[in-house]
Short mmCIF file of C-alpha atoms in Angstrom, two decimals:
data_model
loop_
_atom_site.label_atom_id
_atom_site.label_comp_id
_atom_site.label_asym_id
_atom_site.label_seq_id
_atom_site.Cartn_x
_atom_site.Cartn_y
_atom_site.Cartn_z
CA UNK A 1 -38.60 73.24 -69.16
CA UNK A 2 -38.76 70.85 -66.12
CA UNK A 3 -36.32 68.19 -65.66
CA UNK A 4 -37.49 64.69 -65.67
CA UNK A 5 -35.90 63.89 -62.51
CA UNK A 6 -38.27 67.08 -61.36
CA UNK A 7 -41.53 66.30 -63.39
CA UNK A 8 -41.09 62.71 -61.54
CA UNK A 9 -41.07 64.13 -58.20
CA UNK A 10 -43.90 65.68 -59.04
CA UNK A 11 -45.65 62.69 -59.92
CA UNK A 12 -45.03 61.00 -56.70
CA UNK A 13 -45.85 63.82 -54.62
CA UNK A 14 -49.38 64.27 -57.01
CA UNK A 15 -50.25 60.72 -56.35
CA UNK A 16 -49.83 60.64 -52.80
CA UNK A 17 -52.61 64.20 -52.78
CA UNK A 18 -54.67 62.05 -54.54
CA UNK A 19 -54.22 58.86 -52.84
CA UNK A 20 -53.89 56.89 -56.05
CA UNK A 21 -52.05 54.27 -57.52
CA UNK A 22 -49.01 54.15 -59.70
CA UNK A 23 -47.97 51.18 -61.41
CA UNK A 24 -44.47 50.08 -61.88
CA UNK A 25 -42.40 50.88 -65.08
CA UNK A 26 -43.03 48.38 -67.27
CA UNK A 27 -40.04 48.57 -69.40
CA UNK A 28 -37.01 47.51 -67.37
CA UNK A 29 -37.10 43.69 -68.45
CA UNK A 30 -38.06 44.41 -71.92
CA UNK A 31 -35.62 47.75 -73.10
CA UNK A 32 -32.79 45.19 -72.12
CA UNK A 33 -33.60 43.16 -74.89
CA UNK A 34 -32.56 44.77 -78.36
CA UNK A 35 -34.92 41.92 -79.72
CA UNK A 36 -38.32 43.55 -77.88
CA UNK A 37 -37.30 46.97 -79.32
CA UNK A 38 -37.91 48.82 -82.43
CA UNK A 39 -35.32 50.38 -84.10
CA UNK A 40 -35.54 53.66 -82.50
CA UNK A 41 -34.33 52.09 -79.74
CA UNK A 42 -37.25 53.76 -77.51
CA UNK A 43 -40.69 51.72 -78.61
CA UNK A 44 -41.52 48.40 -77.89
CA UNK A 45 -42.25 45.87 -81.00
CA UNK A 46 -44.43 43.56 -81.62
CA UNK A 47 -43.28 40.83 -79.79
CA UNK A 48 -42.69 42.44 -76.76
CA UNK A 49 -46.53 42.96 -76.44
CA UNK A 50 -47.39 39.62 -74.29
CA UNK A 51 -44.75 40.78 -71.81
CA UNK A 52 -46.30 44.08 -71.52
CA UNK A 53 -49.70 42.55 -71.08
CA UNK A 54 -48.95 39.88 -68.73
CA UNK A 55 -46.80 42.35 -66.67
CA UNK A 56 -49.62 44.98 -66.47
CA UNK A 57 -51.98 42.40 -65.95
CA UNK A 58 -50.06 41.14 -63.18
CA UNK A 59 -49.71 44.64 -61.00
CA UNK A 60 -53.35 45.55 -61.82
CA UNK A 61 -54.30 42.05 -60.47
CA UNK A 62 -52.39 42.82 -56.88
CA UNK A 63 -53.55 46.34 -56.87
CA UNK A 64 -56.99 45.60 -57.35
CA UNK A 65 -56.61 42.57 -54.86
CA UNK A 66 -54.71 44.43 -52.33
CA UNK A 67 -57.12 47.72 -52.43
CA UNK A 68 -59.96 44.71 -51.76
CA UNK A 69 -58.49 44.08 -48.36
#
């Protein structure tokens, strides 16, 4: 099996072949906060799903601005 520090690498190097786009991670802010989290630990709840929204609505917003330019 491949590594996740490998598989990510690959990511990056795929999306710059096919000149797209990759969005940050959207979890930094919200993992933090034992509050936003399920009890797994690993899925977002309920409440963290305005954060998600308004921070994906955010970087779609500039990338669909920016690739207007």
């Amino acid at each position: 099996t491949q590594s996740r520090s490998s598989a990510a690498s690959d990511v990056y190097k795929r999306q710059d072949q096919s000149n797209t786009t990759l969005l940050p991670f959207f979890m930094n802010d919200i993992a933090i906060e034992k509050k936003f989290m399920q009890q797994d630990g690993i899925h977002p709840n309920k409440e963290a799903q305005p954060f998600i929204r308004d921070k994906m609505e955010k970087e779609i917003n500039n990338w669909v601005n920016s690739s207007k330019s």
